[in-house]
Coordinates of C-alpha atoms and ligand atoms in Angstrom, one line a residue:
M771 CA 17.8 -0.2 23.0
S772 CA 18.2 1.1 19.5
G773 CA 19.5 -0.7 16.4
G774 CA 18.6 -4.4 16.2
G775 CA 18.2 -5.0 19.9
M776 CA 14.7 -6.2 20.6
I777 CA 12.6 -4.4 23.2
D778 CA 9.6 -5.8 25.1
F779 CA 6.0 -4.8 24.5
E780 CA 3.7 -3.9 27.3
I781 CA 0.3 -5.2 26.6
H782 CA -2.7 -3.4 28.1
R783 CA -6.0 -4.7 26.9
S784 CA -8.8 -2.3 26.3
E785 CA -11.2 -2.0 29.2
Q786 CA -14.0 -1.1 26.9
P787 CA -13.7 -3.3 23.8
V788 CA -16.5 -3.3 21.3
T789 CA -19.0 -6.0 22.2
A790 CA -19.1 -9.2 20.1
T791 CA -22.6 -8.3 18.8
E792 CA -21.4 -4.8 17.8
R793 CA -18.3 -6.2 16.2
E794 CA -20.2 -8.7 14.1
A795 CA -22.5 -5.8 12.9
L796 CA -19.4 -3.7 11.9
L797 CA -17.8 -6.7 10.2
A798 CA -20.9 -7.4 8.1
N799 CA -20.2 -4.3 6.0
P800 CA -16.9 -2.6 6.9
G801 CA -16.2 -0.8 3.7
F802 CA -12.6 0.5 3.5
G803 CA -10.8 2.4 6.2
R804 CA -13.7 3.5 8.4
V805 CA -14.0 0.8 11.0
F806 CA -11.1 0.3 13.4
T807 CA -10.2 -2.4 15.9
D808 CA -10.0 -2.0 19.7
H809 CA -6.2 -1.6 20.0
M810 CA -3.2 0.1 18.6
V811 CA 0.6 -0.1 19.0
T812 CA 2.8 2.8 19.8
I813 CA 6.6 2.9 20.0
R814 CA 8.7 6.0 20.7
Y815 CA 12.0 7.1 19.5
A816 CA 14.3 9.8 20.9
E817 CA 17.8 10.6 19.6
G818 CA 20.4 9.2 22.0
K819 CA 17.9 6.8 23.5
G820 CA 16.7 4.8 20.5
W821 CA 13.4 3.1 20.3
Y822 CA 11.6 2.6 23.6
D823 CA 8.2 2.3 25.3
A824 CA 6.6 -0.2 22.9
R825 CA 3.0 -0.9 23.9
V826 CA -0.2 -2.4 22.7
E827 CA -3.1 -0.5 24.2
A828 CA -6.7 0.7 23.7
R829 CA -7.0 2.6 20.5
A830 CA -7.4 6.3 21.4
P831 CA -6.7 9.8 20.2
I832 CA -3.0 10.9 20.4
P833 CA -2.7 14.3 22.1
M834 CA -0.4 16.6 20.0
D835 CA 1.3 19.9 20.6
P836 CA 0.5 22.4 17.8
A837 CA 4.2 22.9 17.2
T838 CA 4.8 19.1 16.6
A839 CA 7.2 19.0 13.6
V840 CA 5.1 16.7 11.4
L841 CA 2.3 19.3 11.2
H842 CA 4.6 21.8 9.7
Y843 CA 7.1 20.0 7.5
G844 CA 5.3 16.7 6.8
Q845 CA 8.0 14.3 7.9
E846 CA 5.8 11.1 7.8
I847 CA 5.9 7.7 6.3
F848 CA 3.4 4.8 6.3
E849 CA 2.8 1.2 5.1
G850 CA -0.2 -0.9 4.2
L851 CA -0.5 -4.6 4.5
K852 CA -3.2 -7.2 5.3
A853 CA -3.9 -10.1 7.7
Y854 CA -6.0 -12.8 6.0
H855 CA -8.4 -15.4 7.4
R856 CA -7.1 -18.4 5.6
A857 CA -8.8 -21.5 4.3
D858 CA -7.3 -23.6 7.2
G859 CA -8.8 -21.2 9.7
K860 CA -5.5 -19.6 10.7
T861 CA -4.6 -16.0 10.3
G862 CA -1.8 -15.2 7.8
L863 CA 0.3 -12.3 6.7
F864 CA 1.6 -11.8 3.2
R865 CA 5.2 -10.7 2.7
A866 CA 5.2 -8.5 5.9
D867 CA 9.0 -8.7 5.9
A868 CA 9.0 -6.7 2.6
N869 CA 6.8 -4.1 4.2
A870 CA 9.3 -3.9 7.2
R871 CA 12.2 -3.4 4.8
R872 CA 10.4 -0.8 2.7
F873 CA 9.3 1.1 5.8
A874 CA 12.9 1.4 7.0
E875 CA 13.9 2.5 3.5
S876 CA 11.2 5.1 3.4
A877 CA 12.4 6.4 6.8
R878 CA 16.0 6.8 5.5
R879 CA 14.8 8.8 2.5
M880 CA 12.8 11.1 4.8
A881 CA 15.8 11.5 7.1
M882 CA 13.9 9.7 9.9
A883 CA 15.2 7.1 12.3
P884 CA 14.4 3.7 10.7
L885 CA 12.4 1.3 12.9
P886 CA 14.3 -2.0 13.2
E887 CA 12.6 -4.6 10.9
D888 CA 12.1 -7.1 13.7
L889 CA 10.4 -4.5 15.8
F890 CA 8.0 -3.6 12.9
L891 CA 7.2 -7.3 12.5
S892 CA 6.6 -8.0 16.1
S893 CA 4.3 -4.9 16.3
I894 CA 2.2 -6.4 13.5
E895 CA 2.1 -9.9 15.2
K896 CA 1.2 -8.4 18.6
L897 CA -1.6 -6.3 17.3
V898 CA -3.1 -9.0 15.1
D899 CA -2.9 -11.4 18.0
V900 CA -4.8 -9.0 20.4
D901 CA -7.3 -8.0 17.7
R902 CA -7.7 -11.4 16.1
D903 CA -11.5 -11.4 16.4
W904 CA -11.5 -8.4 14.0
V905 CA -10.1 -10.4 11.1
P906 CA -13.0 -10.7 8.7
T907 CA -14.0 -14.2 7.7
S908 CA -16.2 -13.1 4.8
E909 CA -15.2 -13.8 1.2
G910 CA -12.5 -11.2 0.1
G911 CA -12.4 -9.5 3.5
S912 CA -9.1 -8.9 5.4
L913 CA -7.7 -6.9 8.3
Y914 CA -5.9 -3.9 6.8
L915 CA -2.9 -2.9 8.8
R916 CA -1.6 0.7 8.8
P917 CA 1.8 1.3 10.3
F918 CA 3.0 4.9 10.3
Q919 CA 5.7 7.0 11.8
Y920 CA 6.0 10.8 12.1
A921 CA 8.2 13.6 13.4
N922 CA 7.0 14.0 17.0
E923 CA 9.4 16.7 18.3
V924 CA 7.9 20.0 19.4
F925 CA 10.1 22.3 17.4
L926 CA 9.7 24.6 14.4
G927 CA 13.3 24.6 13.3
V928 CA 13.9 23.0 9.9
R929 CA 15.9 19.8 10.3
P930 CA 15.2 16.1 10.8
S931 CA 13.2 15.6 14.0
H932 CA 15.0 14.2 17.1
E933 CA 11.8 12.3 18.2
Y934 CA 9.5 10.0 16.3
L935 CA 6.3 8.2 17.1
Y936 CA 5.6 4.9 15.4
V937 CA 1.9 3.9 15.5
L938 CA 0.1 0.8 14.1
I939 CA -3.7 0.7 13.7
A940 CA -5.9 -1.9 12.1
S941 CA -9.1 -1.7 10.1
P942 CA -11.2 -4.6 8.9
V943 CA -12.1 -4.2 5.2
G944 CA -14.5 -5.9 3.0
S945 CA -13.9 -7.1 -0.5
Y946 CA -12.8 -4.1 -2.7
F947 CA -15.0 -5.4 -5.4
S948 CA -18.3 -6.4 -4.0
G949 CA -19.9 -6.7 -7.5
G950 CA -17.1 -8.7 -9.1
L951 CA -14.1 -7.4 -10.9
K952 CA -15.2 -4.2 -12.6
P953 CA -12.7 -2.3 -14.8
V954 CA -11.9 1.2 -13.7
S955 CA -11.5 4.3 -15.9
I956 CA -8.3 6.2 -15.7
W957 CA -7.5 9.8 -16.2
V958 CA -4.0 10.6 -17.5
S959 CA -2.7 13.6 -15.6
Q960 CA -0.9 15.9 -18.1
D961 CA -1.1 18.9 -15.8
Y962 CA 0.5 17.4 -12.7
T963 CA 3.2 15.0 -11.9
R964 CA 3.5 12.9 -8.7
A965 CA 7.2 12.5 -8.3
A966 CA 10.5 13.6 -9.9
P967 CA 14.0 12.2 -10.1
G968 CA 15.7 12.8 -6.9
G969 CA 12.4 13.3 -5.1
T970 CA 10.4 11.1 -2.8
G971 CA 8.5 9.0 -5.3
A972 CA 10.0 5.7 -4.1
A973 CA 9.3 6.4 -0.5
K974 CA 5.9 5.6 0.9
C975 CA 5.3 9.0 2.5
G976 CA 2.1 11.0 3.0
G977 CA 3.5 13.9 1.1
N978 CA 3.4 12.0 -2.2
Y979 CA -0.3 11.4 -1.6
A980 CA -0.9 15.1 -0.8
A981 CA 0.7 16.0 -4.1
S982 CA -1.5 13.5 -6.0
L983 CA -4.9 14.6 -4.7
I984 CA -5.5 17.5 -7.0
A985 CA -4.9 15.2 -10.0
Q986 CA -7.2 12.6 -8.5
A987 CA -9.9 15.4 -8.1
Q988 CA -9.4 16.2 -11.8
A989 CA -9.8 12.6 -12.7
A990 CA -13.2 12.6 -10.8
E991 CA -14.2 15.8 -12.7
H992 CA -13.5 14.0 -15.9
G993 CA -15.7 11.0 -14.8
C994 CA -12.7 8.8 -14.1
D995 CA -12.1 6.5 -11.1
Q996 CA -8.3 6.8 -10.9
V997 CA -5.4 8.9 -12.2
V998 CA -2.2 7.7 -13.8
F999 CA 0.9 9.9 -13.7
L1000 CA 3.5 10.5 -16.4
D1001 CA 7.2 10.9 -15.7
A1002 CA 8.2 14.4 -14.6
V1003 CA 11.1 14.8 -17.1
H1004 CA 9.7 13.9 -20.5
R1005 CA 6.0 14.0 -19.5
S1006 CA 5.5 11.1 -21.8
Y1007 CA 6.3 7.8 -20.0
I1008 CA 3.9 6.1 -17.6
D1009 CA 5.0 6.1 -14.0
E1010 CA 2.1 4.7 -11.9
L1011 CA -1.2 5.6 -10.4
G1012 CA -1.6 7.6 -7.2
G1013 CA -1.3 4.5 -5.1
M1014 CA -0.9 1.5 -7.4
N1015 CA 1.6 0.2 -9.9
I1016 CA 0.7 -0.6 -13.5
F1017 CA 1.1 -3.5 -15.9
F1018 CA 0.4 -3.9 -19.6
V1019 CA -0.5 -7.3 -21.2
R1020 CA 0.5 -7.9 -24.9
K1021 CA -1.3 -10.1 -27.3
D1022 CA 1.5 -12.7 -27.0
G1023 CA 0.8 -12.9 -23.3
S1024 CA 3.9 -11.1 -22.2
L1025 CA 3.8 -8.3 -19.7
I1026 CA 5.4 -4.8 -19.5
T1027 CA 5.7 -2.8 -16.4
P1028 CA 7.5 0.5 -15.9
E1029 CA 11.0 -0.1 -14.5
L1030 CA 11.7 1.3 -11.0
N1031 CA 13.2 4.6 -11.9
G1032 CA 13.4 6.2 -8.4
S1033 CA 10.1 8.0 -8.9
I1034 CA 8.0 4.8 -8.8
L1035 CA 7.0 3.2 -5.6
P1036 CA 8.4 -0.3 -5.5
G1037 CA 5.2 -2.2 -4.9
I1038 CA 5.2 -5.6 -3.2
T1039 CA 2.2 -6.6 -5.3
R1040 CA 4.1 -5.5 -8.4
E1041 CA 7.1 -7.7 -7.4
S1042 CA 4.7 -10.6 -6.6
V1043 CA 2.9 -10.3 -9.9
I1044 CA 6.3 -10.3 -11.8
K1045 CA 7.2 -13.6 -10.0
L1046 CA 3.8 -15.2 -10.6
A1047 CA 3.8 -14.3 -14.2
Q1048 CA 7.3 -15.5 -14.8
A1049 CA 6.4 -18.8 -13.1
E1050 CA 3.6 -19.2 -15.6
G1051 CA 6.2 -18.8 -18.4
R1052 CA 5.4 -15.2 -19.3
T1053 CA 8.1 -12.7 -20.2
V1054 CA 8.0 -9.6 -18.0
E1055 CA 9.8 -6.6 -19.4
Q1056 CA 10.6 -3.8 -17.0
R1057 CA 11.1 -0.7 -19.1
Q1058 CA 9.8 2.7 -20.0
I1059 CA 6.5 2.7 -21.8
S1060 CA 5.1 5.9 -23.2
L1061 CA 1.5 7.0 -23.3
H1062 CA 1.9 7.0 -27.1
E1063 CA 2.9 3.3 -27.1
W1064 CA 0.0 2.4 -24.8
R1065 CA -2.6 4.2 -26.9
E1066 CA -1.3 2.9 -30.2
G1067 CA -0.9 -0.6 -28.8
A1068 CA -4.4 -0.6 -27.4
K1069 CA -5.8 0.6 -30.8
S1070 CA -3.8 -1.9 -32.9
G1071 CA -4.5 -4.8 -30.6
E1072 CA -0.8 -5.2 -29.5
I1073 CA -1.7 -4.3 -25.9
V1074 CA -4.8 -6.2 -24.9
E1075 CA -5.1 -5.6 -21.2
T1076 CA -3.8 -3.2 -18.6
F1077 CA -4.2 -3.5 -14.8
A1078 CA -3.2 -1.6 -11.7
C1079 CA -2.0 -3.4 -8.6
G1080 CA -1.5 -2.7 -4.9
T1081 CA -2.2 -4.3 -1.5
A1082 CA -5.6 -2.6 -1.1
A1083 CA -7.3 -3.6 -4.4
V1084 CA -4.9 -6.5 -5.4
L1085 CA -5.3 -6.3 -9.2
T1086 CA -7.7 -3.9 -10.8
P1087 CA -8.4 -4.0 -14.5
I1088 CA -8.3 -0.7 -16.4
G1089 CA -11.1 -0.5 -19.0
T1090 CA -11.0 3.1 -20.3
V1091 CA -8.2 5.6 -20.5
R1092 CA -9.0 9.3 -20.9
A1093 CA -6.6 12.2 -21.5
N1094 CA -6.8 15.8 -22.7
D1095 CA -6.7 14.7 -26.3
G1096 CA -9.2 11.9 -26.3
E1097 CA -9.8 8.4 -24.9
F1098 CA -9.2 4.8 -25.7
L1099 CA -10.3 1.3 -24.5
L1100 CA -8.3 -1.7 -23.5
G1101 CA -9.7 -4.6 -25.5
T1102 CA -13.5 -4.3 -25.2
G1103 CA -13.2 -2.5 -21.9
E1104 CA -14.0 -5.6 -20.0
T1105 CA -11.7 -7.5 -17.5
G1106 CA -9.2 -9.5 -19.5
P1107 CA -8.3 -13.2 -18.8
V1108 CA -4.6 -12.5 -17.9
T1109 CA -5.6 -9.9 -15.3
S1110 CA -8.2 -12.3 -13.8
A1111 CA -5.9 -15.3 -13.7
L1112 CA -3.0 -13.4 -12.1
R1113 CA -5.3 -11.9 -9.6
Q1114 CA -6.7 -15.3 -8.7
S1115 CA -3.2 -16.9 -8.3
L1116 CA -2.2 -14.1 -5.9
V1117 CA -5.3 -14.1 -3.7
D1118 CA -5.3 -17.9 -3.6
I1119 CA -1.8 -17.7 -2.0
Q1120 CA -2.9 -14.9 0.3
Y1121 CA -6.0 -16.8 1.6
G1122 CA -4.1 -20.1 1.9
R1123 CA -6.1 -21.7 -0.9
A1124 CA -3.0 -22.5 -3.0
E1125 CA 0.4 -23.7 -2.0
D1126 CA 2.9 -20.9 -1.2
I1127 CA 6.1 -22.1 -2.9
Y1128 CA 7.7 -18.7 -2.4
G1129 CA 7.6 -18.5 1.4
W1130 CA 5.5 -15.4 1.3
T1131 CA 3.2 -16.3 4.1
T1132 CA 3.5 -16.0 7.9
I1133 CA 1.0 -17.6 10.2
I1134 CA 0.2 -15.7 13.4
Ligands
PLP400 C1 1.7 1.5 -1.6 C2 1.8 2.0 -3.0 C3 1.8 1.1 -4.1 C4 1.5 -0.4 -4.0 O1 2.4 -1.0 -3.2 P1 2.1 -2.5 -2.6 O2 3.3 -2.8 -1.8 O3 1.8 -3.3 -3.7 O4 0.8 -2.3 -1.8 C5 2.0 1.7 -5.4 N1 2.2 3.0 -5.5 C6 2.2 3.8 -4.5 C7 2.4 5.3 -4.7 C8 2.0 3.4 -3.2 O5 2.0 4.2 -2.2

């Protein structure tokens, strides 16, 4: 049952799905992460038994013993990907195989049993199929998929859990940018770091987010939308945002993005942007870049644009950067042409409006 062997899913459709009228009303303005579909997937794991009991069923609360390990030691990982209503009327996924691989890698880092990648992918396909009517057809909308896995053993001893629960839920989301692409302001966290060498920065685990929230709250206190973290060793090189990677555009049209150093989450959007930019003939340097280089480059006109990227918001232009010792603008603080063009190329593939020469798309 464990390992690569496929297990069958039991499918139990909800007896009380949301009515079509109610669903249409919810889909009219879903926001982000507050509306959920009718169903969910669960798959269980027990040591010695492997993965078992895969099911699609009505979305419902999960009863939990207060001594469940995840509540105490935070052994938890997640993923985030989207299903898109395509120009041809079909429903597509974007690079879900990369999410499956990263999910298993995150599990290994957190000493958890990795879910076989084929099982991850079929859970996604089964849920999207059952909840197909929840995929928004509105401009810029998508069905956000949230797979996660946690230590489900009832035990307070400190060691990797012997039991895990994998869960997949889905949430229709609207366009992240309802009023067009608006640059965000960024707070540089000089008090806190997000991840250190040897730590869990490259794993997509809830703990990294817990560690980043205080810095995000500081960003808000300083009137900023997002926070960017510096490396934990020198406290001078740019790592990434709390949940997005970062790119710098030079005046010659080339790009710089921090190299994957073990503390940075290897974003699938990051990797896709690198491929798309290279296909346009741009040079992409993956290397350390300091806050000093960023600031001086922005002031001298060497760095003309900066953007953040991730599945949820695709590409987000950064307009203003604020730190303890002052602030600076990227260009005029408006969305730059390279950011807009790369974003467009990416969403055109995701929504099936442009040919996908990379084989990034799966139709469900
Ligand atoms: C998920 C995530 C990203 C973006 O990854 P994508 O695969 O592009 O969505 C970047 N940084 C962190 C910390 C993340 O958790």
